PDB file of C-alpha atoms and ligand atoms in Angstrom:
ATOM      1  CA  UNK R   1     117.746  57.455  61.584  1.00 47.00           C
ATOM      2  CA  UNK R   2     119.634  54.486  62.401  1.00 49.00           C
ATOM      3  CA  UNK R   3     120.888  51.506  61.285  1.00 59.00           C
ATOM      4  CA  UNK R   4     123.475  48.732  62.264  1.00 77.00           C
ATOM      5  CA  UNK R   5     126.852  49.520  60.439  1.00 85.00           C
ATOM      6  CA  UNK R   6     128.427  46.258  59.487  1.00 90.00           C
ATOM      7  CA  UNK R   7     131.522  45.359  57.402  1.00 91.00           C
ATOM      8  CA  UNK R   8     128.741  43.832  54.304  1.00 92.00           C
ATOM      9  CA  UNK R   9     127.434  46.767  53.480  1.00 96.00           C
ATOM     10  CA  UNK R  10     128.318  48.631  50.263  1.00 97.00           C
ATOM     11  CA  UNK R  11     130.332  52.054  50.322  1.00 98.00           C
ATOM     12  CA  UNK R  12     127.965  54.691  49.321  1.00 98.00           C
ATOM     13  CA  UNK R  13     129.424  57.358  46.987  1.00 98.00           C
ATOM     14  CA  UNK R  14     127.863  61.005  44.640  1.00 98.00           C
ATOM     15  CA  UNK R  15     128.740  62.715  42.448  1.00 98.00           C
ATOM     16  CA  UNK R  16     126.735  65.446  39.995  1.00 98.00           C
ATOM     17  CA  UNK R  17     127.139  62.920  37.210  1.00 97.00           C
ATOM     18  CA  UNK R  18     130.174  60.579  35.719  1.00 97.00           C
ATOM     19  CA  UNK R  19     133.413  63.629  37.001  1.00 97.00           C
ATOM     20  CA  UNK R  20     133.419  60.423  40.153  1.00 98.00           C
ATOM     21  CA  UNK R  21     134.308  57.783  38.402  1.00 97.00           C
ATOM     22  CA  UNK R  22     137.568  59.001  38.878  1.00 97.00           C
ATOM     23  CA  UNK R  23     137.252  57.958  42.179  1.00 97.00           C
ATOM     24  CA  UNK R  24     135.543  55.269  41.843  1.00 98.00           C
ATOM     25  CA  UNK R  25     137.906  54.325  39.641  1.00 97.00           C
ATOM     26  CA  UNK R  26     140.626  54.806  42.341  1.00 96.00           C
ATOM     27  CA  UNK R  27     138.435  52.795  44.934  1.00 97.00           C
ATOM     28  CA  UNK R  28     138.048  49.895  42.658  1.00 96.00           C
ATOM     29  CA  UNK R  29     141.795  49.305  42.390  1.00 95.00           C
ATOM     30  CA  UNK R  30     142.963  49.765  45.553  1.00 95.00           C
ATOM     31  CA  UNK R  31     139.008  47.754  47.604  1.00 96.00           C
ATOM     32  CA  UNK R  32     138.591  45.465  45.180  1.00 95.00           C
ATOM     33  CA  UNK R  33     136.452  43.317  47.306  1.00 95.00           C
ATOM     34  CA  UNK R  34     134.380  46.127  48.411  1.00 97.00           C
ATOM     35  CA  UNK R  35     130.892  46.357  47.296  1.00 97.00           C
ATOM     36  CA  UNK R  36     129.914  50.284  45.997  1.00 98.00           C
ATOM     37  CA  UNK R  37     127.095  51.782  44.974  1.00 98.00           C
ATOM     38  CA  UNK R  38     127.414  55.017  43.157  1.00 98.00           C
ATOM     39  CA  UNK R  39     124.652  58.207  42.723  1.00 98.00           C
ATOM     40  CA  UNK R  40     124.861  60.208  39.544  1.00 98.00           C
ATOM     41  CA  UNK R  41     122.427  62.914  40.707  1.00 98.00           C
ATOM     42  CA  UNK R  42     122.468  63.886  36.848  1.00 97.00           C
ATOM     43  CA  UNK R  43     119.215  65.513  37.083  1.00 97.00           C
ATOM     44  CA  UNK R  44     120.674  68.635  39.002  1.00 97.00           C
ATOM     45  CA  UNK R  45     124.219  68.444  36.990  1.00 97.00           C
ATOM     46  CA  UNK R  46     125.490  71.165  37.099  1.00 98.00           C
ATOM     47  CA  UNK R  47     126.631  71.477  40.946  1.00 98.00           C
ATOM     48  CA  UNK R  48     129.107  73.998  40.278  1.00 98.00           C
ATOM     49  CA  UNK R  49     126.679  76.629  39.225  1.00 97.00           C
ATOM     50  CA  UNK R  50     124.371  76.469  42.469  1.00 97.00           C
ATOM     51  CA  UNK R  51     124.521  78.513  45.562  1.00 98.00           C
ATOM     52  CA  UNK R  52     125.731  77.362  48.276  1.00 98.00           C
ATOM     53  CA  UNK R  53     122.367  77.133  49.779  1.00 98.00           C
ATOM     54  CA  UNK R  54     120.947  74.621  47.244  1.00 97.00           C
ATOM     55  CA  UNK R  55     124.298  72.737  47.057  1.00 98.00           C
ATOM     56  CA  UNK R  56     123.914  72.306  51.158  1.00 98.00           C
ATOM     57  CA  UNK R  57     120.410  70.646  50.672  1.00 97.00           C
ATOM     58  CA  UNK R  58     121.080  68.947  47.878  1.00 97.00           C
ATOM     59  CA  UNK R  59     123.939  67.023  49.358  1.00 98.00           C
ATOM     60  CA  UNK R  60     121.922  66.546  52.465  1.00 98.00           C
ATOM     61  CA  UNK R  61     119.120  64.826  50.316  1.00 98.00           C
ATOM     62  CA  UNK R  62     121.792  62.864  48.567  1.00 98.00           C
ATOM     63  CA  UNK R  63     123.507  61.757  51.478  1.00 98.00           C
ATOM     64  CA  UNK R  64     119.865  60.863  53.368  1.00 98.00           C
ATOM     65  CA  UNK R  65     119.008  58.934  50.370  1.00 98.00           C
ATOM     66  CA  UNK R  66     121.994  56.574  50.140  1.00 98.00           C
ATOM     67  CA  UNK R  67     122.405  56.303  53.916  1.00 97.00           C
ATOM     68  CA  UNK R  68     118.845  54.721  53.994  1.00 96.00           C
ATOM     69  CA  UNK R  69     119.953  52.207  51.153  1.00 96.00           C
ATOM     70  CA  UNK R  70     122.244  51.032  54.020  1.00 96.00           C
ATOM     71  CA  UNK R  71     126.170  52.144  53.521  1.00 98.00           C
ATOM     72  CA  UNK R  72     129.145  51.844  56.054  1.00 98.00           C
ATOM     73  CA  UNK R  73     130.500  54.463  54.807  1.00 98.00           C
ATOM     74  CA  UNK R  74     130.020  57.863  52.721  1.00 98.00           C
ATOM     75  CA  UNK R  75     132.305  59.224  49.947  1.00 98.00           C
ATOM     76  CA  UNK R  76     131.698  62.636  47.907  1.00 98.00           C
ATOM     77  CA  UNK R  77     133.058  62.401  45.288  1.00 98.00           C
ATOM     78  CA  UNK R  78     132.554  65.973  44.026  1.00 98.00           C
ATOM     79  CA  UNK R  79     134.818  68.858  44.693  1.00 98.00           C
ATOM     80  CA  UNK R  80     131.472  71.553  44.331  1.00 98.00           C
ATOM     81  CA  UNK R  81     129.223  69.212  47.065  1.00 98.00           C
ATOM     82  CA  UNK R  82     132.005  69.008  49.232  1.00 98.00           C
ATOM     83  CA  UNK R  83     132.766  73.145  49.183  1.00 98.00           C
ATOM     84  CA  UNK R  84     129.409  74.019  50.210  1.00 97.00           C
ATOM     85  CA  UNK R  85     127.859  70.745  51.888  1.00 97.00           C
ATOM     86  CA  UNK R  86     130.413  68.516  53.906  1.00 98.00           C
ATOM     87  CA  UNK R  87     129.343  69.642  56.876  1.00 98.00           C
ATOM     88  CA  UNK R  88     125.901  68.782  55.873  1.00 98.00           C
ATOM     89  CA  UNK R  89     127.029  65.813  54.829  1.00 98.00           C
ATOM     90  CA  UNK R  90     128.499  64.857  57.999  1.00 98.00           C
ATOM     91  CA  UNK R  91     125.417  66.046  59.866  1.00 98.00           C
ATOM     92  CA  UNK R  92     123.343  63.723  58.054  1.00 97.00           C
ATOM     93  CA  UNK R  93     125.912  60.640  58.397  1.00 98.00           C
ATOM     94  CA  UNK R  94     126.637  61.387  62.198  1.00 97.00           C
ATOM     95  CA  UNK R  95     122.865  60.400  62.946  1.00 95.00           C
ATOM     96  CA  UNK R  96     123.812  57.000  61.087  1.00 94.00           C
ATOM     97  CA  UNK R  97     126.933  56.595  62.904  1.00 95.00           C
ATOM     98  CA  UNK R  98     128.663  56.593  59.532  1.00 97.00           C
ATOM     99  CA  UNK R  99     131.858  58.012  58.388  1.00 97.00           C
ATOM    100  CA  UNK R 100     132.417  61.015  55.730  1.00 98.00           C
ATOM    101  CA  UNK R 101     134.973  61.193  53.387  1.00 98.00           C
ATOM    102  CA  UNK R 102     135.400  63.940  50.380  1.00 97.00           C
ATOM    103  CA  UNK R 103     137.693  65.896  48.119  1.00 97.00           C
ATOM    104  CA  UNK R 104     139.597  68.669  48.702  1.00 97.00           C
ATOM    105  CA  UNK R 105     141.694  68.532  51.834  1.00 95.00           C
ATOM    106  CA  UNK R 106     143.618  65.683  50.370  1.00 94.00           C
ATOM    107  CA  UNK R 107     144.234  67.171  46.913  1.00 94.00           C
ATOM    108  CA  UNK R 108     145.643  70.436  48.930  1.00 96.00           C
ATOM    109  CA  UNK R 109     147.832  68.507  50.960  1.00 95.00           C
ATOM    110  CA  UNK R 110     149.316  66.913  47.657  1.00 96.00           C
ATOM    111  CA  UNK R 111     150.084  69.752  45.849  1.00 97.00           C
ATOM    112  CA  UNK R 112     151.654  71.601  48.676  1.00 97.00           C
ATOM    113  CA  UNK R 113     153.798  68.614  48.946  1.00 96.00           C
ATOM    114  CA  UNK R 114     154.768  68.175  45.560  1.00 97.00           C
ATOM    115  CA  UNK R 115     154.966  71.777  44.214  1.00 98.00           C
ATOM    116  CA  UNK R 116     158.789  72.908  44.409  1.00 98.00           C
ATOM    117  CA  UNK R 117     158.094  76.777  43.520  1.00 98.00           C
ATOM    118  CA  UNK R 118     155.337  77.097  45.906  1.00 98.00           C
ATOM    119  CA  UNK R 119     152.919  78.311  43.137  1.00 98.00           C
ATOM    120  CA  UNK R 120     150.385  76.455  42.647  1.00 98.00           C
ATOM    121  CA  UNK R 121     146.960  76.843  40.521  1.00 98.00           C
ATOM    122  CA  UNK R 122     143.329  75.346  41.234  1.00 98.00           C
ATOM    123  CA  UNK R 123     141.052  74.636  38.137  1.00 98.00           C
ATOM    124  CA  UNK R 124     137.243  74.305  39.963  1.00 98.00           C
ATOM    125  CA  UNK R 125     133.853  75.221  39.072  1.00 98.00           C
ATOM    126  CA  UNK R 126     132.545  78.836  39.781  1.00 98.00           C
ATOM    127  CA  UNK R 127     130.893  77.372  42.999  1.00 98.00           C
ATOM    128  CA  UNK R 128     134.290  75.959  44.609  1.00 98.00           C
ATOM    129  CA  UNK R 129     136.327  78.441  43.673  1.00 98.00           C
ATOM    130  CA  UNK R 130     133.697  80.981  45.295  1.00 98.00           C
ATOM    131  CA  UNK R 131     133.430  78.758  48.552  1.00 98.00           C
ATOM    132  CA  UNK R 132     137.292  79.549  49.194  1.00 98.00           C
ATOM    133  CA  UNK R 133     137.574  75.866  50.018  1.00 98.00           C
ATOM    134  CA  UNK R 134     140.954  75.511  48.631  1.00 97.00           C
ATOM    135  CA  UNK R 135     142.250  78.317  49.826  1.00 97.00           C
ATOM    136  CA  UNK R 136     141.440  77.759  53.305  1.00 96.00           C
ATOM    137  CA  UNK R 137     142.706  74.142  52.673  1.00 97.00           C
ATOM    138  CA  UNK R 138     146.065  75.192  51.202  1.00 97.00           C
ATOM    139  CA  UNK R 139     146.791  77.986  53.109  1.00 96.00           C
ATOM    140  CA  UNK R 140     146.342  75.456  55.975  1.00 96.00           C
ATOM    141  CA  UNK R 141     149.145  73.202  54.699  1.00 96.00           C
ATOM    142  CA  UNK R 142     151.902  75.157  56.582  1.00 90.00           C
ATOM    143  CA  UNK R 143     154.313  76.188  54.101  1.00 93.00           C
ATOM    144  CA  UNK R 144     153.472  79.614  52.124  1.00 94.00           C
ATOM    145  CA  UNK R 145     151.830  79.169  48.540  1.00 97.00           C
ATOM    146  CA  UNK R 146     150.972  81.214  46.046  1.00 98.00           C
ATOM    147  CA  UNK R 147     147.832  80.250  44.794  1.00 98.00           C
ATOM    148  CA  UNK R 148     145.971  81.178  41.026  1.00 98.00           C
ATOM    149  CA  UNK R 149     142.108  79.921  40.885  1.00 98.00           C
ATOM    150  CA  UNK R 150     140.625  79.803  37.603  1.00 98.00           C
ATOM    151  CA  UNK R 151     136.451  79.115  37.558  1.00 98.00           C
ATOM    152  CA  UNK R 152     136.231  76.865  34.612  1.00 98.00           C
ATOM    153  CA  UNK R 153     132.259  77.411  34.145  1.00 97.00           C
ATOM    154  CA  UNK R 154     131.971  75.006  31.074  1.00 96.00           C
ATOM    155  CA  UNK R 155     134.447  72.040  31.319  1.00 96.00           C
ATOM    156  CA  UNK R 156     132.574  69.257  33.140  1.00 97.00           C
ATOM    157  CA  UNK R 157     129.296  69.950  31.130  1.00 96.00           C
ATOM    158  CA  UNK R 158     131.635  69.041  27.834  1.00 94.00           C
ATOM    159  CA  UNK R 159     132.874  66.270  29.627  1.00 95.00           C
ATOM    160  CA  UNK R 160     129.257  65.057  30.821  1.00 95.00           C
ATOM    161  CA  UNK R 161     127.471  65.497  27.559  1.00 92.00           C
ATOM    162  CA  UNK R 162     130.511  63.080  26.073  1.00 90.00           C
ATOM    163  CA  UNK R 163     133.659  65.252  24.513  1.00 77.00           C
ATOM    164  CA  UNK R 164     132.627  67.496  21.304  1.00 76.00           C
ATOM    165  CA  UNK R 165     136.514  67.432  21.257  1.00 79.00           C
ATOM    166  CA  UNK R 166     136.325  70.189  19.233  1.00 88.00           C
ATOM    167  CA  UNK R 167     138.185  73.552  17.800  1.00 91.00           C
ATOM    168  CA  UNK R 168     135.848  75.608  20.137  1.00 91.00           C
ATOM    169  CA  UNK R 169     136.700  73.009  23.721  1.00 91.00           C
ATOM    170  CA  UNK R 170     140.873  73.574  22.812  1.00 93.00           C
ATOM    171  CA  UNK R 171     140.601  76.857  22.241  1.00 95.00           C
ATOM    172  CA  UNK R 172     138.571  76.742  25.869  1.00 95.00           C
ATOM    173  CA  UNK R 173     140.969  74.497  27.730  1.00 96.00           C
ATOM    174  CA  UNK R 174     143.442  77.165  26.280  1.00 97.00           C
ATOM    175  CA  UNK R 175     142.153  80.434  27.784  1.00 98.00           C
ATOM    176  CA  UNK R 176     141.290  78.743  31.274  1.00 98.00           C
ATOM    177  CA  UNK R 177     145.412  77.631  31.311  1.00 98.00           C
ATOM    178  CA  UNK R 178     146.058  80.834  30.564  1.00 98.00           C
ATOM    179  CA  UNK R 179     146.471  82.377  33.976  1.00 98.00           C
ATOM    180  CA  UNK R 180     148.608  79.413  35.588  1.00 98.00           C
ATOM    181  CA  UNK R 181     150.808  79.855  32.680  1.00 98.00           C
ATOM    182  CA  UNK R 182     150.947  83.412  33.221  1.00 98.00           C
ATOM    183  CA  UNK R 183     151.866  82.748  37.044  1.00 98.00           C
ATOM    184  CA  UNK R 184     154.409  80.233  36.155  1.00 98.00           C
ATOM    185  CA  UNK R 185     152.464  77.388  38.644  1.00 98.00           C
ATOM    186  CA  UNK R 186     154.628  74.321  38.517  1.00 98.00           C
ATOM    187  CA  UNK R 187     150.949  71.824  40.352  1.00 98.00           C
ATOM    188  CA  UNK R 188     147.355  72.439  39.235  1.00 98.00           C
ATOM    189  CA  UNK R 189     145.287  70.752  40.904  1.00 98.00           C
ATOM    190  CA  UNK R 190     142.488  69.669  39.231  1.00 97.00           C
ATOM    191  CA  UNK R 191     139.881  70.512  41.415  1.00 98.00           C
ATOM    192  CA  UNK R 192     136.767  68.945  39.927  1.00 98.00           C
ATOM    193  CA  UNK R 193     136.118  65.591  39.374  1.00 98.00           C
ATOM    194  CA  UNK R 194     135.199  65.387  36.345  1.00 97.00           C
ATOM    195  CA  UNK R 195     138.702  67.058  35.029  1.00 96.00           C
ATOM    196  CA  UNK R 196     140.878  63.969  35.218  1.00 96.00           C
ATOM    197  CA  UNK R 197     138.797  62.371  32.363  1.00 94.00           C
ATOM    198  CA  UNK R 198     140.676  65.529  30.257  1.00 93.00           C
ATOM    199  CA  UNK R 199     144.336  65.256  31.499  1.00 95.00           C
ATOM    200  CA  UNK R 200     145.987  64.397  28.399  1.00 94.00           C
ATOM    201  CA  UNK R 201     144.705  68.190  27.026  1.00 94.00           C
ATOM    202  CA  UNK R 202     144.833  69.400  30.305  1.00 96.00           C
ATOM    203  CA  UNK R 203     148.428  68.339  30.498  1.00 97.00           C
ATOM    204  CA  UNK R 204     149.767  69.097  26.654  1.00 96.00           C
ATOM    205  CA  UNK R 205     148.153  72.866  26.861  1.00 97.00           C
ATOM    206  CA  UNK R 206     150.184  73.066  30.446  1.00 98.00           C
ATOM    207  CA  UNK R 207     153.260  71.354  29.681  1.00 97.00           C
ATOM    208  CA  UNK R 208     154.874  68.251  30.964  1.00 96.00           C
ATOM    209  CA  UNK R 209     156.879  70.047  33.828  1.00 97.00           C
ATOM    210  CA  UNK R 210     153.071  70.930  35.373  1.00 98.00           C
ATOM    211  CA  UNK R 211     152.596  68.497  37.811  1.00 98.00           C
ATOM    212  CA  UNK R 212     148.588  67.806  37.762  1.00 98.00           C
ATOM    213  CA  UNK R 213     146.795  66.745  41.325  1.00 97.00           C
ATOM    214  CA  UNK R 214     143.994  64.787  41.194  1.00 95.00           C
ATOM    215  CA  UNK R 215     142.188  63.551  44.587  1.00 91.00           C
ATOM    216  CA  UNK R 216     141.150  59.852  43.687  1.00 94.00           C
ATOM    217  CA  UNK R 217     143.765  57.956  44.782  1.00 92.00           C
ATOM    218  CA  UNK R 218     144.406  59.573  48.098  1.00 92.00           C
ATOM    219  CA  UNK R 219     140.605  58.889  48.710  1.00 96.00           C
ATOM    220  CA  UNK R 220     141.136  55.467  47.997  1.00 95.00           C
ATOM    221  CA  UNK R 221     144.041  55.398  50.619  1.00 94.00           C
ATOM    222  CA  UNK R 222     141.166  57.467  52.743  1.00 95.00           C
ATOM    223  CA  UNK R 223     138.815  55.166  52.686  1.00 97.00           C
ATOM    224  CA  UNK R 224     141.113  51.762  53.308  1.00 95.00           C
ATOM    225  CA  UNK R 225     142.706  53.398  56.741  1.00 95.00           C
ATOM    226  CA  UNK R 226     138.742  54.223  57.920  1.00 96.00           C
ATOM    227  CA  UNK R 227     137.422  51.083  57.319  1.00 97.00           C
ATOM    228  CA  UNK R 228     140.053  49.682  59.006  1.00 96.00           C
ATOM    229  CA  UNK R 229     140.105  51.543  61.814  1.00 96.00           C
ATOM    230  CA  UNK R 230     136.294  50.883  61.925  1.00 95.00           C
ATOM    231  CA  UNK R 231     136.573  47.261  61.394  1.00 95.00           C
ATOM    232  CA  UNK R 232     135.043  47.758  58.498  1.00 96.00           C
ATOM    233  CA  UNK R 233     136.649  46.125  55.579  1.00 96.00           C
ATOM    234  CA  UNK R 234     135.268  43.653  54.008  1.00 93.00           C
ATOM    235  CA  UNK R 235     137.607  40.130  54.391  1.00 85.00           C
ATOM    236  CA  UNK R 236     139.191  39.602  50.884  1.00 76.00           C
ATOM    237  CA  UNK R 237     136.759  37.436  49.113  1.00 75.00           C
ATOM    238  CA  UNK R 238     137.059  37.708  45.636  1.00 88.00           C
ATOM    239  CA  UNK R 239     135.687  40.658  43.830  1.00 92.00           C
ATOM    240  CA  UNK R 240     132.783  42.550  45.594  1.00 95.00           C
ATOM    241  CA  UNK R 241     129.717  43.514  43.285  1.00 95.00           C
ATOM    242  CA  UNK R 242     128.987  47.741  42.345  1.00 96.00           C
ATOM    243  CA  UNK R 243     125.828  49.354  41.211  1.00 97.00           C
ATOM    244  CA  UNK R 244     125.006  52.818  39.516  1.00 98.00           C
ATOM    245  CA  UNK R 245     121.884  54.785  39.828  1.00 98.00           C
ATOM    246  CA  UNK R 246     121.056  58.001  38.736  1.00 98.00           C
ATOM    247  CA  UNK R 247     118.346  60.569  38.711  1.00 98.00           C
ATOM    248  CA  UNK R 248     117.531  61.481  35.127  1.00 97.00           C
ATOM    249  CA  UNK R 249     118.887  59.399  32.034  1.00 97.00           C
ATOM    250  CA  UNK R 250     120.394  56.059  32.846  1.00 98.00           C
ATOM    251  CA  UNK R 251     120.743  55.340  29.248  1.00 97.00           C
ATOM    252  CA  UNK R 252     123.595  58.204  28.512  1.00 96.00           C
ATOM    253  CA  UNK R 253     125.135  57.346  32.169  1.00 97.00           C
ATOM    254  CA  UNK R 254     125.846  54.006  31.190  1.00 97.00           C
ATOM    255  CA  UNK R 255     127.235  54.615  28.228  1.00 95.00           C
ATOM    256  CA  UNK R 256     129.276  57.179  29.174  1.00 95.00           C
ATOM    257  CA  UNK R 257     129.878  55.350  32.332  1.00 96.00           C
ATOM    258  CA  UNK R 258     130.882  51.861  30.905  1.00 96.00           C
ATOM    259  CA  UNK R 259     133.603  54.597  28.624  1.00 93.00           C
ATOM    260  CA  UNK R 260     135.090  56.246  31.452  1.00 94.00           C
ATOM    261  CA  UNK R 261     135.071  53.196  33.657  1.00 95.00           C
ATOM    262  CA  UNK R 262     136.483  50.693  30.778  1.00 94.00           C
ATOM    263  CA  UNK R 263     133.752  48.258  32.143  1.00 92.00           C
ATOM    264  CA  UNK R 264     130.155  47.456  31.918  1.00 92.00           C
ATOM    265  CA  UNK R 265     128.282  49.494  34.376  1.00 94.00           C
ATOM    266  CA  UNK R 266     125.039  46.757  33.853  1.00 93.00           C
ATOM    267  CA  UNK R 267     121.994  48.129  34.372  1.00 96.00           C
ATOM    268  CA  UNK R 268     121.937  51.803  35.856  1.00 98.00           C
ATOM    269  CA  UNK R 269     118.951  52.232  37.890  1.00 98.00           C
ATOM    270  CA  UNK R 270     116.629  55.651  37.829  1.00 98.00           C
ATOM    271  CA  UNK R 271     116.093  57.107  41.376  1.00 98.00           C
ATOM    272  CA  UNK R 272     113.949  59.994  41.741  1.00 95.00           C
ATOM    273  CA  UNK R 273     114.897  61.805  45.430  1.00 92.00           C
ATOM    274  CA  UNK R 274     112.541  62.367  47.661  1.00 81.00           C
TER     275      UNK R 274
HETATM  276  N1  DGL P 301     132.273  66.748  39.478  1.00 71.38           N
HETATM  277  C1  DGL P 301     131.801  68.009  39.989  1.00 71.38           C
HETATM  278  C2  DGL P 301     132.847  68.584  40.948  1.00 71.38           C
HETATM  279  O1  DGL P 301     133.771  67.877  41.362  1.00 71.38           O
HETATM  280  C3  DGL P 301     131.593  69.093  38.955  1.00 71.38           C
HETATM  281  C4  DGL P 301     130.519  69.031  37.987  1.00 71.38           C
HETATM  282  C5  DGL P 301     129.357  69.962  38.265  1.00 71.38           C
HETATM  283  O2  DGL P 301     129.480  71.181  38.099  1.00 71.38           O
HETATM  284  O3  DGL P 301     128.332  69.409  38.633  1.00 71.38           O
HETATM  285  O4  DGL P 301     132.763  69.736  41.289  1.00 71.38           O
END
């Protein structure tokens, strides 16, 4: 596979469903004249409850997929894809000469900066916090940390079917805070996409002297020094364009989409992979 990289193209992005936006969201404000174009592989939601096996080929489809759209440049924007498949990932981009960035690393190397106790907790799905990814990532950040995972098993999927904000999802937030609170972390890092769309409970059940890490803006700053050093970026121009797809109901992405986003998402296309 190859194709001629060039500074129009759009940067290609995935997630498991809307937990990206975040990013996106991120990407928008700091590349506003980028184009984007943004998977919701909603079909296969939820990533953080596959094996590492399926997670590997399901990223590699994903990233295959958008890559033959055309895209200078590849962003995962999920914390579970990028514990089990950015090597994948970068397999299938290196073919197409194009760059890969993702989560994790940069959300370690925030909290270890910012955390003054050196305790710090990671809220993930059951399939990062099994990959050891942050672990490996912040015991790499050369100062000692103590680190508390929690697997939150059931938070995106109440964020991606909408917010029941209900008795039953406090009461849930609750017990997952439990063992940071219980460890005295002074950073979580919110190590799922998906999560910043839930800081305000995330943040009232922790307290406001938890300081909350969150990877989208740092990707932003990620993707602005590559495409630079790339020659990459697009020349300021105005506003570039963005488009959605997704792989099972475009109808509920959009809506929840346009929500998250605070914008119309137009019309989200349906993609089945191959
Ligand atoms: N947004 C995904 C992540 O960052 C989580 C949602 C899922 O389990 O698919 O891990």
């Amino acid at each position: 596979m190859s194709q001629d990289i060039h500074a129009g193209l759009p940067i290609a992005m995935f997630d498991s469903g809307v937990g990206g936006l975040t990013v996106l969201h991120e990407c928008l404000v700091s590349l506003p004249e980028e184009d984007f174009v943004y998977l919701g592989d909603d079909a296969r939601f939820p990533y953080g409850a596959r094996s590492p096996e399926e997670l590997r080929a399901q990223v590699a489809q994903v990233s295959r997929f958008l890559l033959e759209r055309g895209a200078k440049l590849l962003v995962i924007a999920c914390n579970s894809a990028t514990s089990a498949g950015v090597e994948a990932a970068r397999r299938v981009a290196s073919e197409a000469g194009v760059e890969v960035v993702s989560v994790i690393g940069p959300e370690a190397e925030i909290a270890a900066a910012v955390t003054d106790t050196g305790h710090v907790g990671v809220l993930a799905t059951p399939a990062t916090v099994r990959s050891g990814a942050y672990r490996s990532a912040l015991s790499a950040q050369h100062r000692p940390l103590t680190i508390t995972e929690v697997e939150a098993p059931d938070l995106a999927a109440v964020i991606q079917r909408g917010f029941p904000f209900s008795d039953r999802v406090v009461e849930m937030v609750r017990s997952y805070c439990g063992p940071f609170q219980r460890a005295e972390v002074d950073t979580v890092v919110l190590g799922c996409t998906h999560y910043p769309l839930v800081r305000p409970m995330l943040q009232r059940t922790l307290g406001r002297d938890v300081r909350l890490v969150s990877a989208g803006h740092a990707i932003a700053a990620t993707v602005q020094r590559v495409l630079t050093e790339r020659g990459l970026a697009r020349e300021s121009r105005g506003e570039g364009t963005y488009r959605f797809l997704c792989t099972q109901d475009p109808q509920a992405f959009r809506e929840l989409g346009t929500r998250f986003l605070q914008m119309p998402l137009g019309d989200v296309e349906l993609v089945q992979l191959p």
